[in-house]
Tab-separated table of C-alpha atoms in Angstrom:
chain	number	residue	atom	x	y	z
A	1	MET	CA	0.455	-17.919	-7.534
A	2	ARG	CA	3.124	-16.341	-5.307
A	3	ILE	CA	2.760	-12.695	-4.305
A	4	PHE	CA	5.446	-10.600	-2.646
A	5	TRP	CA	4.010	-7.973	-0.288
A	6	GLN	CA	6.381	-5.176	0.711
A	7	SER	CA	5.535	-3.562	4.028
A	8	PHE	CA	7.340	-0.472	5.313
A	9	VAL	CA	7.127	-1.757	8.893
A	10	ASP	CA	9.871	-3.584	10.802
A	11	ALA	CA	9.018	-7.262	11.293
A	12	SER	CA	10.499	-7.455	14.798
A	13	VAL	CA	9.477	-4.042	16.155
A	14	ASN	CA	5.851	-4.452	15.010
A	15	ALA	CA	5.546	-8.234	15.200
A	16	PRO	CA	1.787	-8.339	16.067
A	17	TYR	CA	0.940	-6.265	12.989
A	18	MET	CA	3.168	-8.252	10.647
A	19	ALA	CA	1.805	-11.552	11.941
A	20	ARG	CA	-1.785	-10.338	11.632
A	21	LEU	CA	-1.162	-8.948	8.134
A	22	SER	CA	0.393	-12.177	6.870
A	23	GLU	CA	-2.392	-14.255	8.400
A	24	TYR	CA	-5.111	-12.007	6.965
A	25	LEU	CA	-3.697	-11.828	3.432
A	26	ASN	CA	-3.175	-15.570	3.216
A	27	ASP	CA	-6.659	-16.207	4.639
A	28	ILE	CA	-8.396	-14.062	1.994
A	29	ALA	CA	-6.147	-15.117	-0.890
A	30	ALA	CA	-7.649	-17.248	-3.652
A	31	PRO	CA	-7.034	-20.994	-3.441
A	32	GLY	CA	-3.493	-21.733	-4.558
A	33	THR	CA	-2.232	-18.201	-3.816
A	34	THR	CA	0.403	-17.588	-1.153
A	35	VAL	CA	1.503	-14.168	0.076
A	36	HIS	CA	4.982	-13.484	1.423
A	37	VAL	CA	5.050	-10.376	3.629
A	38	GLN	CA	8.400	-8.654	4.110
A	39	GLY	CA	9.228	-5.609	6.176
A	40	ILE	CA	11.954	-2.977	6.065
A	41	SER	CA	14.586	-2.281	8.687
A	42	PRO	CA	14.818	0.429	9.812
A	43	PRO	CA	11.142	0.988	9.044
A	44	ASP	CA	9.365	4.124	7.868
A	45	ARG	CA	9.660	5.662	11.329
A	46	GLU	CA	10.536	9.337	10.789
A	47	PHE	CA	7.542	10.216	8.630
A	48	GLY	CA	8.385	12.502	5.721
A	49	ARG	CA	9.675	12.640	2.161
A	50	LEU	CA	13.224	11.496	2.893
A	51	ALA	CA	12.066	8.406	4.787
A	52	GLU	CA	9.639	7.608	1.960
A	53	LEU	CA	12.502	7.779	-0.537
A	54	ARG	CA	14.807	5.605	1.561
A	55	CYS	CA	12.183	2.903	1.990
A	56	ALA	CA	11.249	3.110	-1.694
A	57	VAL	CA	14.852	2.402	-2.705
A	58	GLN	CA	14.902	-0.692	-0.483
A	59	ALA	CA	11.524	-1.791	-1.832
A	60	ILE	CA	12.711	-1.514	-5.446
A	61	ASP	CA	15.757	-3.634	-4.633
A	62	ASN	CA	13.505	-6.226	-2.959
A	63	GLY	CA	11.167	-6.157	-5.956
A	64	ILE	CA	13.952	-6.980	-8.405
A	65	ALA	CA	15.026	-9.828	-6.118
A	66	ALA	CA	11.419	-11.033	-5.830
A	67	GLU	CA	11.062	-11.348	-9.602
A	68	GLU	CA	14.371	-13.186	-9.766
A	69	GLY	CA	13.048	-15.469	-7.008
A	70	GLY	CA	10.027	-16.518	-9.066
A	71	PHE	CA	7.254	-14.403	-7.535
A	72	ASP	CA	4.278	-13.722	-9.813
A	73	ALA	CA	3.484	-10.210	-8.564
A	74	PHE	CA	4.817	-7.498	-6.276
A	75	VAL	CA	2.593	-5.358	-4.038
A	76	MET	CA	3.858	-2.052	-2.689
A	77	GLY	CA	2.100	-2.487	0.641
A	78	HIS	CA	2.492	1.169	1.635
A	79	PHE	CA	-0.368	3.430	0.622
A	80	GLN	CA	1.792	6.334	-0.561
A	81	ASP	CA	3.293	4.077	-3.295
A	82	PRO	CA	6.800	5.623	-3.299
A	83	GLY	CA	8.917	4.208	-6.108
A	84	LEU	CA	5.901	2.527	-7.724
A	85	TYR	CA	6.492	3.787	-11.267
A	86	GLU	CA	10.232	3.129	-11.103
A	87	LEU	CA	9.679	-0.445	-9.975
A	88	ARG	CA	6.969	-1.021	-12.570
A	89	SER	CA	9.475	-0.030	-15.235
A	90	ALA	CA	12.034	-2.461	-13.812
A	91	LEU	CA	9.935	-5.648	-13.633
A	92	ASP	CA	8.021	-7.872	-16.028
A	93	ILE	CA	5.710	-9.220	-13.315
A	94	PRO	CA	2.716	-7.056	-12.256
A	95	VAL	CA	3.567	-4.309	-9.746
A	96	ILE	CA	0.587	-3.122	-7.700
A	97	GLY	CA	0.499	0.039	-5.610
A	98	THR	CA	-1.853	-0.187	-2.650
A	99	GLY	CA	-2.753	3.481	-2.931
A	100	GLU	CA	-3.213	3.450	-6.692
A	101	ALA	CA	-5.360	0.296	-6.662
A	102	THR	CA	-7.504	1.523	-3.756
A	103	LEU	CA	-8.119	5.012	-5.104
A	104	LEU	CA	-9.130	3.625	-8.495
A	105	ALA	CA	-11.424	1.010	-6.912
A	106	ALA	CA	-13.005	3.516	-4.526
A	107	SER	CA	-13.755	5.857	-7.421
A	108	GLN	CA	-16.185	3.206	-8.696
A	109	LEU	CA	-18.147	3.307	-5.433
A	110	GLY	CA	-18.728	7.051	-5.181
A	111	ARG	CA	-17.813	10.390	-6.689
A	112	ARG	CA	-16.223	12.074	-3.672
A	113	LEU	CA	-13.425	10.406	-1.726
A	114	GLY	CA	-12.291	11.120	1.835
A	115	LEU	CA	-8.956	9.756	3.075
A	116	VAL	CA	-8.006	8.965	6.674
A	117	THR	CA	-4.239	8.691	6.835
A	118	LEU	CA	-1.959	7.581	9.640
A	119	ASP	CA	-0.323	10.931	10.356
A	120	PRO	CA	-1.040	14.513	9.214
A	121	VAL	CA	2.407	14.698	7.579
A	122	PHE	CA	1.086	12.425	4.827
A	123	GLU	CA	-1.869	14.664	3.914
A	124	VAL	CA	-0.091	16.662	1.212
A	125	LEU	CA	1.477	13.478	-0.173
A	126	HIS	CA	-1.981	11.981	-0.671
A	127	TYR	CA	-3.226	15.049	-2.523
A	128	GLU	CA	-0.198	14.808	-4.807
A	129	GLN	CA	-0.820	11.073	-5.179
A	130	ALA	CA	-4.452	11.564	-6.193
A	131	GLU	CA	-3.398	14.130	-8.802
A	132	ARG	CA	-0.796	11.704	-10.161
A	133	TYR	CA	-3.496	9.084	-10.692
A	134	GLY	CA	-5.896	11.569	-12.318
A	135	LEU	CA	-8.223	11.665	-9.303
A	136	GLY	CA	-7.257	14.989	-7.741
A	137	ASP	CA	-10.707	16.491	-8.187
A	138	ARG	CA	-12.359	13.451	-6.583
A	139	VAL	CA	-10.666	13.797	-3.173
A	140	VAL	CA	-12.794	15.948	-0.854
A	141	HIS	CA	-10.372	16.034	2.056
A	142	VAL	CA	-7.540	14.153	3.773
A	143	THR	CA	-7.198	13.960	7.539
A	144	GLY	CA	-4.655	12.314	9.832
A	145	LEU	CA	-5.277	9.991	12.761
A	146	GLY	CA	-2.085	11.118	14.462
A	147	CYS	CA	-1.039	7.521	15.170
A	148	ARG	CA	2.205	5.580	15.114
A	149	PRO	CA	2.443	1.941	13.957
A	150	ASP	CA	2.878	0.647	17.520
A	151	ASP	CA	-0.438	2.258	18.537
A	152	PHE	CA	-2.155	-0.617	16.711
A	153	ALA	CA	-0.187	-3.379	18.465
A	154	ASP	CA	-2.797	-4.323	21.082
A	155	ALA	CA	-5.616	-4.467	18.531
A	156	PHE	CA	-3.601	-6.700	16.202
A	157	ALA	CA	-2.576	-8.897	19.123
A	158	GLY	CA	-6.265	-9.728	19.687
A	159	ASN	CA	-7.294	-7.203	22.343
A	160	ALA	CA	-10.999	-6.655	21.603
A	161	ALA	CA	-11.213	-3.458	23.675
A	162	ALA	CA	-8.233	-1.958	21.829
A	163	GLN	CA	-9.781	-2.950	18.501
A	164	ALA	CA	-13.089	-1.279	19.409
A	165	ARG	CA	-11.314	1.858	20.640
A	166	MET	CA	-9.223	2.192	17.478
A	167	VAL	CA	-12.238	1.670	15.211
A	168	LYS	CA	-14.186	4.272	17.209
A	169	ASP	CA	-11.305	6.742	16.772
A	170	PHE	CA	-11.181	5.994	13.047
A	171	VAL	CA	-14.913	6.592	12.595
A	172	ALA	CA	-14.719	9.827	14.595
A	173	CYS	CA	-11.893	10.996	12.358
A	174	ALA	CA	-13.783	10.027	9.192
A	175	LEU	CA	-17.132	11.568	10.148
A	176	PRO	CA	-16.127	15.180	9.311
A	177	LEU	CA	-15.051	13.973	5.865
A	178	VAL	CA	-18.528	12.581	5.228
A	179	GLU	CA	-20.076	15.779	6.561
A	180	ARG	CA	-17.961	17.689	4.023
A	181	GLY	CA	-19.365	15.592	1.193
A	182	ALA	CA	-17.269	12.415	0.965
A	183	ASP	CA	-19.368	9.456	-0.072
A	184	VAL	CA	-16.510	6.919	0.177
A	185	VAL	CA	-14.016	6.673	3.035
A	186	ILE	CA	-10.528	5.283	2.424
A	187	PRO	CA	-8.119	4.246	5.179
A	188	ALA	CA	-4.980	5.632	3.518
A	189	GLY	CA	-2.624	3.102	5.049
A	190	VAL	CA	-2.452	-0.660	5.410
A	191	LEU	CA	-2.370	-0.334	9.209
A	192	PRO	CA	-5.827	1.303	9.449
A	193	GLY	CA	-6.964	-0.767	6.465
A	194	LEU	CA	-6.176	-3.991	8.287
A	195	LEU	CA	-7.828	-2.621	11.416
A	196	ILE	CA	-11.172	-2.078	9.684
A	197	GLY	CA	-10.845	-5.376	7.793
A	198	ARG	CA	-12.478	-7.061	10.777
A	199	GLU	CA	-15.487	-4.713	10.593
A	200	HIS	CA	-17.683	-6.306	7.932
A	201	GLY	CA	-19.719	-3.773	5.950
A	202	LEU	CA	-18.380	-0.794	7.893
A	203	LYS	CA	-19.864	2.550	6.873
A	204	VAL	CA	-19.541	6.083	8.154
A	205	GLY	CA	-23.002	7.475	7.612
A	206	GLN	CA	-23.838	6.262	4.097
A	207	ALA	CA	-20.185	6.146	3.025
A	208	PRO	CA	-18.625	2.684	2.632
A	209	VAL	CA	-15.131	2.220	4.087
A	210	VAL	CA	-12.769	0.571	1.592
A	211	ASN	CA	-10.317	-2.036	2.874
A	212	CYS	CA	-7.091	-1.136	1.074
A	213	ALA	CA	-5.289	-4.343	2.079
A	214	ALA	CA	-7.948	-6.534	0.469
A	215	VAL	CA	-8.157	-4.326	-2.630
A	216	ALA	CA	-4.384	-4.449	-3.185
A	217	LEU	CA	-4.205	-8.231	-2.854
A	218	LYS	CA	-7.176	-8.883	-5.127
A	219	SER	CA	-5.749	-6.436	-7.683
A	220	ALA	CA	-2.511	-8.408	-7.677
A	221	GLU	CA	-4.357	-11.662	-8.243
A	222	MET	CA	-6.388	-10.101	-11.049
A	223	TRP	CA	-3.370	-8.731	-12.914
A	224	VAL	CA	-1.481	-12.021	-12.638
A	225	GLN	CA	-4.493	-13.790	-14.113
A	226	LEU	CA	-4.949	-11.210	-16.905
A	227	ARG	CA	-1.263	-11.441	-17.772
A	228	LYS	CA	-1.553	-15.208	-18.108
A	229	LEU	CA	-4.861	-14.974	-19.957
A	230	ASN	CA	-4.139	-12.194	-22.438
A	231	GLY	CA	-0.488	-11.271	-22.031
A	232	THR	CA	-1.556	-7.867	-20.694
A	233	GLU	CA	1.220	-5.754	-19.220
A	234	PRO	CA	1.980	-2.037	-18.731
A	235	SER	CA	2.770	0.182	-21.681
A	236	ARG	CA	6.454	-0.024	-22.501
A	237	GLY	CA	6.317	3.333	-24.226
A	238	PRO	CA	7.153	6.553	-22.361
A	239	SER	CA	5.064	5.705	-19.289
A	240	PHE	CA	6.881	2.568	-18.123
A	241	ARG	CA	9.659	1.932	-20.625
A	242	ARG	CA	11.475	-1.219	-19.551
A	243	ALA	CA	14.664	-0.487	-17.635
A	244	SER	CA	17.710	-2.104	-19.184
A	245	ALA	CA	19.686	-4.845	-17.482
A	246	GLN	CA	22.506	-2.352	-17.068
A	247	ALA	CA	20.223	0.124	-15.310
A	248	ARG	CA	19.012	-2.558	-12.896
A	249	ASP	CA	22.561	-3.777	-12.251
A	250	ASP	CA	23.780	-0.226	-11.584
A	251	PHE	CA	20.912	0.363	-9.169
A	252	ARG	CA	21.542	-2.824	-7.209
A	253	ALA	CA	25.294	-2.252	-7.178
A	254	LEU	CA	24.711	1.133	-5.533
A	255	LEU	CA	22.747	-0.500	-2.710
A	256	ALA	CA	25.293	-3.293	-2.368
A	257	ARG	CA	28.104	-0.757	-1.913
A	258	ASN	CA	26.157	1.153	0.726
A	259	SER	CA	25.337	-2.035	2.661
A	260	ARG	CA	28.977	-2.955	3.165
């Protein structure tokens, strides 16, 4: 099984994170599964709706190329899942959104969800996201760490003190969510998700902390297996009607023109 993981981080600018992510995903993958992690340049660096759209367009183009290259699944490795539905309509292989998969999995662990996102600018996007997935009434609150991707560099490079400091900051940020009633805590970003991946059984009070990176990868493996086992795929009715070859060609031609 070959899985394509689309990060919204630049591979050279945030090399420690990308190296750690690739190592972690391939370590926890099932036997016989390999995970290819690819970044975006320029990365999602000016947080906001326009940057999300730009990166989503690049991710969709990479997803079409990944299917053509023989990958068995595509993971949108960015919690906000921009472009997820559009890409799902464009591909035959399973398309997994990290945010969608994590929110649905977390809803099986508790009734009230609290999200810790990278930056406060994403808070409203996560509320919209939860509503899109039918879980709007399950999200108690969303709070931002106020971090940038490079703030995690020392922890991902193996600095134990930096790791402990970042985890302490995460727990401090999550504690008010639990006090407001959240009984599951979700790191709403692969960066904080990977950070807490090293903290086995981490809880904030009685609330388990869900590792979104692990959930997204295992969801991808599951849907590849179910597709092979039962031929299960998304509805090709109104929800994810299959994009025509012409629509895909027009989309990729637009990007090709802009890259010249």
